[in-house]
PDB file of C-alpha atoms in Angstrom:
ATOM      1  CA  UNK A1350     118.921 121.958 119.183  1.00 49.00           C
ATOM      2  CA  UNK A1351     120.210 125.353 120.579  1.00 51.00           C
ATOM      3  CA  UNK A1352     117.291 127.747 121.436  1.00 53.00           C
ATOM      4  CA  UNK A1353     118.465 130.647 118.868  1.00 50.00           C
ATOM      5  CA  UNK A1354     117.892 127.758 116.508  1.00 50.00           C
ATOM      6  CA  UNK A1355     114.353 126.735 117.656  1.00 51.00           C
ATOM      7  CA  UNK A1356     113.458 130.470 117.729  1.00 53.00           C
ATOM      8  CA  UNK A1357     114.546 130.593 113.569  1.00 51.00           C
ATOM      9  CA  UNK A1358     111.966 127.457 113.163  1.00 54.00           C
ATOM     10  CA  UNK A1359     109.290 129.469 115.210  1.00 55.00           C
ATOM     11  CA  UNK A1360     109.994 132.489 113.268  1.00 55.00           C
ATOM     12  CA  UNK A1361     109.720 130.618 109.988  1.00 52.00           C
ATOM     13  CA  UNK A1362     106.736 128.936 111.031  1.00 61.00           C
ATOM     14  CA  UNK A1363     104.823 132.155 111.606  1.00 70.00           C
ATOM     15  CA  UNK A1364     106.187 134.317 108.754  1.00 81.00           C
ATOM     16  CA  UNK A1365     103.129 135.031 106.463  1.00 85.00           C
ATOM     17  CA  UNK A1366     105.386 135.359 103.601  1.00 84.00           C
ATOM     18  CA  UNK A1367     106.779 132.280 103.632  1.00 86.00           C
ATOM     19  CA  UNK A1368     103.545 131.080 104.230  1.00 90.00           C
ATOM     20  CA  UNK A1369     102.669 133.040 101.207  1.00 89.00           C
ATOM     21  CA  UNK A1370     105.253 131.162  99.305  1.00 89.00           C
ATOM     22  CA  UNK A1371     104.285 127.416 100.757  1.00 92.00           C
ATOM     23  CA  UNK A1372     100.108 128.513  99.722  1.00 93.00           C
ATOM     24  CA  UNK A1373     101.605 129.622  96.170  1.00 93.00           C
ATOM     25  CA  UNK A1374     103.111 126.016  95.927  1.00 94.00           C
ATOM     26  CA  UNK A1375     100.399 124.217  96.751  1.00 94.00           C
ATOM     27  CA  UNK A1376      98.423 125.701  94.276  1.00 94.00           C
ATOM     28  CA  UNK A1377     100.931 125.567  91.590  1.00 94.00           C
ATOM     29  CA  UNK A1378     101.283 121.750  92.594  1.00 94.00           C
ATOM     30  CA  UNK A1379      97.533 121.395  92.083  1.00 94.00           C
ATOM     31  CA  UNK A1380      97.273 122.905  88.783  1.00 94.00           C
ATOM     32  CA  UNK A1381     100.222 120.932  87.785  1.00 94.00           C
ATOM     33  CA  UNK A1382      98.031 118.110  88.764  1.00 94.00           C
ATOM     34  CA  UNK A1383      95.257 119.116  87.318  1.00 95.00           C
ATOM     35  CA  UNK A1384      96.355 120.163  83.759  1.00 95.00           C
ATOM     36  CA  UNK A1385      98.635 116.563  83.362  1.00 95.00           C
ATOM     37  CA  UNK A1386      95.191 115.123  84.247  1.00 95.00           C
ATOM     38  CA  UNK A1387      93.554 117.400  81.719  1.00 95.00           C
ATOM     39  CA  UNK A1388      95.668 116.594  79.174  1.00 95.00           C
ATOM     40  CA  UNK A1389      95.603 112.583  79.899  1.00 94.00           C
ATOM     41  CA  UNK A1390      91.927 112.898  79.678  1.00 94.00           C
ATOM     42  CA  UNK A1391      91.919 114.667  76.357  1.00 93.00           C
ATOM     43  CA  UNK A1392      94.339 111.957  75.326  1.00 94.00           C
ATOM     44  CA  UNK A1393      92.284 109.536  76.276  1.00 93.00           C
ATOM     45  CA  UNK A1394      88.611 111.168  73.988  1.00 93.00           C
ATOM     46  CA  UNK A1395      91.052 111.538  71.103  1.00 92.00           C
ATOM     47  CA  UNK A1396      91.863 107.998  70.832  1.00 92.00           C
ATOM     48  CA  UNK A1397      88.537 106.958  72.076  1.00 91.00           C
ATOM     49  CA  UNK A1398      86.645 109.195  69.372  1.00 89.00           C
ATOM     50  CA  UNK A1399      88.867 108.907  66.989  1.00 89.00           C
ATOM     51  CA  UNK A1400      89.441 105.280  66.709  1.00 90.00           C
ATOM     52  CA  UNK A1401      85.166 105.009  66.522  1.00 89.00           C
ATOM     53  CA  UNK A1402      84.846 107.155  63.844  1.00 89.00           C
ATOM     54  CA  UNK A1403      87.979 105.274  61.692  1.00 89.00           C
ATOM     55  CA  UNK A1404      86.324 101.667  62.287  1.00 89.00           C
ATOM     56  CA  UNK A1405      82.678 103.183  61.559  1.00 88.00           C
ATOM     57  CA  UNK A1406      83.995 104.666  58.299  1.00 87.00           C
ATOM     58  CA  UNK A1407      85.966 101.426  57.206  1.00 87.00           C
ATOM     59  CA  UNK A1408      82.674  99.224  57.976  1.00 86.00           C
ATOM     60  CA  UNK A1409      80.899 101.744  56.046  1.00 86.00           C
ATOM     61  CA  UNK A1410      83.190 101.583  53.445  1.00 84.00           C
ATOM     62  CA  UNK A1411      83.426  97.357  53.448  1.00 82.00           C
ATOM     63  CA  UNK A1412      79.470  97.600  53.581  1.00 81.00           C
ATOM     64  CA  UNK A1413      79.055  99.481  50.977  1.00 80.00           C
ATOM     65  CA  UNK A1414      81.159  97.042  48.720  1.00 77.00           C
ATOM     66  CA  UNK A1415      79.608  94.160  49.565  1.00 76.00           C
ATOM     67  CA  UNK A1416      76.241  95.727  49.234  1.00 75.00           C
ATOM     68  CA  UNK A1417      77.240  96.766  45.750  1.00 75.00           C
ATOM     69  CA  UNK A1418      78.560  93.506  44.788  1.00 73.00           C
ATOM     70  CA  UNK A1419      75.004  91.538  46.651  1.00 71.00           C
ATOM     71  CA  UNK A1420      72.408  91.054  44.276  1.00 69.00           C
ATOM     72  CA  UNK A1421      69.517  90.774  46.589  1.00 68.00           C
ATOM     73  CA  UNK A1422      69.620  94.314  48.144  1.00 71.00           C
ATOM     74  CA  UNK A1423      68.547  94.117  51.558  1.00 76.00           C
ATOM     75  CA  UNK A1424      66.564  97.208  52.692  1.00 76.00           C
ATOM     76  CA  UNK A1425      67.498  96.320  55.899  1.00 80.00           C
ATOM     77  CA  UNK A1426      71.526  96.498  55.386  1.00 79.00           C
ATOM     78  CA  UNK A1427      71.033 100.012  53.741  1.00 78.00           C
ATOM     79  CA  UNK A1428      68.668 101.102  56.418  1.00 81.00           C
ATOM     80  CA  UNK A1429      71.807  99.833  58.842  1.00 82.00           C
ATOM     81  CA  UNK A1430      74.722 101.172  56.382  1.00 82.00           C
ATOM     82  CA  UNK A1431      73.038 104.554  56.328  1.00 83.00           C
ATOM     83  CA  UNK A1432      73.082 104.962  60.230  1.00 86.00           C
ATOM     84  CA  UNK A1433      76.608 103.588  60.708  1.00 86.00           C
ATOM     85  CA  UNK A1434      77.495 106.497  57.646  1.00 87.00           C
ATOM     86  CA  UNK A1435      75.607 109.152  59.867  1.00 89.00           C
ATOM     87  CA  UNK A1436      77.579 107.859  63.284  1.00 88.00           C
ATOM     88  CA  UNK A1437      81.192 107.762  61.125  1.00 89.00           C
ATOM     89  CA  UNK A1438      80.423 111.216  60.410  1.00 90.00           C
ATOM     90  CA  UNK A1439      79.148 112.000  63.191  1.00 90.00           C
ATOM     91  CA  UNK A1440      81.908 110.947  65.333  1.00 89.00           C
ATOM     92  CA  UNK A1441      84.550 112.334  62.885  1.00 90.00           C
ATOM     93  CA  UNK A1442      82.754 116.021  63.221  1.00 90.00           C
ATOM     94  CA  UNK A1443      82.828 115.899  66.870  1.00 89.00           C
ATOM     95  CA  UNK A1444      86.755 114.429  67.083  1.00 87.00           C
ATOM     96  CA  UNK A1445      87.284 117.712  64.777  1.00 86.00           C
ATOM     97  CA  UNK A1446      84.879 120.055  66.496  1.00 89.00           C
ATOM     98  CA  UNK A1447      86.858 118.897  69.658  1.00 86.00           C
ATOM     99  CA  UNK A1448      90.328 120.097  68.542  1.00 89.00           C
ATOM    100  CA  UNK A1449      91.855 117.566  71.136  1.00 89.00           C
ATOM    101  CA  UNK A1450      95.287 117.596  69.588  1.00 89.00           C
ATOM    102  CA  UNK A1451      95.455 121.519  70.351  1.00 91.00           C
ATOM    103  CA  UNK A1452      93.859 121.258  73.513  1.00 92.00           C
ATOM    104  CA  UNK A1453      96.258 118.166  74.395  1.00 94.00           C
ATOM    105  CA  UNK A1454      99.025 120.539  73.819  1.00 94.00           C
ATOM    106  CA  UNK A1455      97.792 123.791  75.435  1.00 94.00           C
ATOM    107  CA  UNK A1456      97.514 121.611  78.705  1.00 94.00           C
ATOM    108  CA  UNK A1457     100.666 120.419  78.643  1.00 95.00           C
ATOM    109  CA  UNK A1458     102.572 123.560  78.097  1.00 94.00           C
ATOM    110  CA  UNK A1459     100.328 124.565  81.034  1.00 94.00           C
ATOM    111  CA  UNK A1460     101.992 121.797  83.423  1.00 95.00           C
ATOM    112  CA  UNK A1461     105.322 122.575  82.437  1.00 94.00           C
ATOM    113  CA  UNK A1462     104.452 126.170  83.275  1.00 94.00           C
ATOM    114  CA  UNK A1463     103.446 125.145  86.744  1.00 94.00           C
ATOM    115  CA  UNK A1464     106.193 122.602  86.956  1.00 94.00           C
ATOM    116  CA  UNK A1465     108.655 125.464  86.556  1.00 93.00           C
ATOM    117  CA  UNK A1466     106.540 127.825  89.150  1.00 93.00           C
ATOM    118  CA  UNK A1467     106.361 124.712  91.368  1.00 94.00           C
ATOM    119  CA  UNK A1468     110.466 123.486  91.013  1.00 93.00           C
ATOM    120  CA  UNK A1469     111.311 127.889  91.978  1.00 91.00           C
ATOM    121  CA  UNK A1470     108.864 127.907  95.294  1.00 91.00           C
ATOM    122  CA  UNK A1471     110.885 125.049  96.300  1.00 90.00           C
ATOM    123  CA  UNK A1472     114.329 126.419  96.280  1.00 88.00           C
ATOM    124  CA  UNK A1473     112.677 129.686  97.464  1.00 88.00           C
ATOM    125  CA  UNK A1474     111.313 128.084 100.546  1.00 87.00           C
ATOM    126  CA  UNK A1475     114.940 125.796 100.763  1.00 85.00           C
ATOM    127  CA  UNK A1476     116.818 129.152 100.635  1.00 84.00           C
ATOM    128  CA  UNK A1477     114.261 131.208 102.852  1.00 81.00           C
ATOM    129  CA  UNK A1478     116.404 131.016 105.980  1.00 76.00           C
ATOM    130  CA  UNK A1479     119.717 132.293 104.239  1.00 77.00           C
ATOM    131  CA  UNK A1480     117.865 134.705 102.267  1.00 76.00           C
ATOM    132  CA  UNK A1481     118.008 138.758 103.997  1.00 70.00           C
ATOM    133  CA  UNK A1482     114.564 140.393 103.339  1.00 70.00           C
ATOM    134  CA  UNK A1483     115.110 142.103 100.174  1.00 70.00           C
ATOM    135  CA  UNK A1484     115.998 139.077  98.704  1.00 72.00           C
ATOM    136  CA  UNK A1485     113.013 137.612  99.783  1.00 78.00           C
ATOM    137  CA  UNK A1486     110.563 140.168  98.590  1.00 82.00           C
ATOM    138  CA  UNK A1487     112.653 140.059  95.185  1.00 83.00           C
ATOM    139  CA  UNK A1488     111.890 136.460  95.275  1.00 82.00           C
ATOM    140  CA  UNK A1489     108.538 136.490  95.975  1.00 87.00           C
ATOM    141  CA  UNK A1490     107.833 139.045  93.415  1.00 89.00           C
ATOM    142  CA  UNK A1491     109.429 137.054  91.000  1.00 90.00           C
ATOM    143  CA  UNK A1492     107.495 134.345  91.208  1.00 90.00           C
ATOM    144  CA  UNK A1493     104.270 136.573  91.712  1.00 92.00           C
ATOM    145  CA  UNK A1494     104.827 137.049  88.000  1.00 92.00           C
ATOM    146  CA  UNK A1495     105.502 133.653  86.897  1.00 92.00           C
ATOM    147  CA  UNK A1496     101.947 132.711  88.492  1.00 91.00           C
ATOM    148  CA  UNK A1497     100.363 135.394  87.136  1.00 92.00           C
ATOM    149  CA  UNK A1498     101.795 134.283  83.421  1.00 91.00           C
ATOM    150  CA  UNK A1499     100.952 131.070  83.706  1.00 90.00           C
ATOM    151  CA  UNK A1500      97.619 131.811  84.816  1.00 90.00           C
ATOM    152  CA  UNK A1501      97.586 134.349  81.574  1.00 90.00           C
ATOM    153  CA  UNK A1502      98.623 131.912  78.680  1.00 82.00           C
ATOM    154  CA  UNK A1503      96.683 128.411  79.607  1.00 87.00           C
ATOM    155  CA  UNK A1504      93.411 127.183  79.318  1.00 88.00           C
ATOM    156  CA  UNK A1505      90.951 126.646  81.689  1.00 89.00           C
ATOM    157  CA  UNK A1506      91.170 122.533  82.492  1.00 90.00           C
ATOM    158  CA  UNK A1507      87.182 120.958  83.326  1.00 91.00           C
ATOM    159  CA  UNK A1508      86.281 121.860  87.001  1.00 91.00           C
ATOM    160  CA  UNK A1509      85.635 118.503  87.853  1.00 91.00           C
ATOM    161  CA  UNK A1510      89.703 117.639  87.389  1.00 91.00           C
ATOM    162  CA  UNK A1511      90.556 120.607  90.210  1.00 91.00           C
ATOM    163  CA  UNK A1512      88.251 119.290  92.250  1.00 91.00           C
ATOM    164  CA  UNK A1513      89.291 115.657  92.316  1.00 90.00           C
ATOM    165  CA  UNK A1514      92.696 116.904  92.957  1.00 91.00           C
ATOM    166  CA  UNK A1515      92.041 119.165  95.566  1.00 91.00           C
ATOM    167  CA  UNK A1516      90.300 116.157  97.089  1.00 91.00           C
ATOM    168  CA  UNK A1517      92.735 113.840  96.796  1.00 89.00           C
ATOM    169  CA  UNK A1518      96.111 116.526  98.140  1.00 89.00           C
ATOM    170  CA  UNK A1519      93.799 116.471 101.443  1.00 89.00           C
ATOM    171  CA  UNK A1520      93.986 112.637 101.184  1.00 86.00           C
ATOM    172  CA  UNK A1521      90.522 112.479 100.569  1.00 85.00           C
ATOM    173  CA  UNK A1522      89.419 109.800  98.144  1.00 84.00           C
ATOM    174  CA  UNK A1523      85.832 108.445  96.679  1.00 85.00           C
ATOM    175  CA  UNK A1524      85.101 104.738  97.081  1.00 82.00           C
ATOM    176  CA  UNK A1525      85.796 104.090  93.495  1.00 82.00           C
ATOM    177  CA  UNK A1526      89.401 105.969  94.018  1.00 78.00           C
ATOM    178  CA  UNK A1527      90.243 103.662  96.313  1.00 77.00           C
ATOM    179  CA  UNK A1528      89.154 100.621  94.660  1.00 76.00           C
ATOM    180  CA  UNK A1529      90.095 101.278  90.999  1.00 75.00           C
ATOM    181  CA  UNK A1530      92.770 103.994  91.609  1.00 62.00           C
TER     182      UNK A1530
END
């Protein structure tokens, strides 16, 4: 490696806007991270919630039949019948209350967002050593306003997802991440 070379990666090393630009990524990486998590999570309560409240309604629904075509009348079974009516409903208010299938949506547009952000820091920082300066400042004010529009127009993902990711881009995993993934 010549030294005028060595002197460019030195350079580059200490320029504080390219560090600028490499901070900016890994932050757009972790929200990109963190709202695909987001939205697999919400994925995850909408089939979970939903699929309760459909097979509490439909053994409502059979119990009800056979406890109008049953002669003896159980108290018991409509004691029982009458809860698993209140938990159907119960679970189909919160699945609706929820709004997971906007929410599912609203994160997603948020990764792509990111993604975007993410995929023009990296041919920023690629190009950064044939770039002159006022192409660099055009660049990073460029994508100064892409974060700050993404950051406008998506919701806020649960805490708790940021800060497992966080955790695990400094490698840093719980004993149950390790085991279970």
């Amino acid at each position: 490696m010549s030294d005028s070379t060595a002197n460019q990666e030195r350079n580059a090393q200490h320029d504080p806007a390219k560090q600028l630009l490499q901070e900016w990524r890994r932050r757009a990486l972790l929200a990109l991270l963190s709202y695909n998590h987001a939205a697999t999570r919400s994925r995850r309560w909408n089939t979970l919630l939903g699929a309760s409240a459909a097979i509490a309604s439909a053994v409502v629904g059979t119990g009800v039949i056979a406890y109008i075509s049953d002669d003896s009348k159980e108290p018991q079974f409509s004691l029982g019948l009458a809860l698993l009516s209140t938990l159907a409903a119960a679970l189909t208010a919160a699945h609706t209350f929820a709004g997971f299938g906007s929410r599912i949506s609203e994160y997603e547009r948020a990764a792509r967002q990111y993604g975007v952000v993410r995929r023009d820091l990296e041919v920023a920082l690629a190009e950064w050593h044939l770039c002159a300066v006022a192409c660099k400042k055009e660049d990073i004010a460029k994508i100064a306003r892409a974060l700050d529009e993404a950051a406008d127009n998506t919701p806020n993902a649960p805490g708790s997802i940021w800060a497992r990711n966080r955790r695990h881009m400094k490698g840093q995993f719980t004993r149950r991440e390790r085991l279970w993934g």
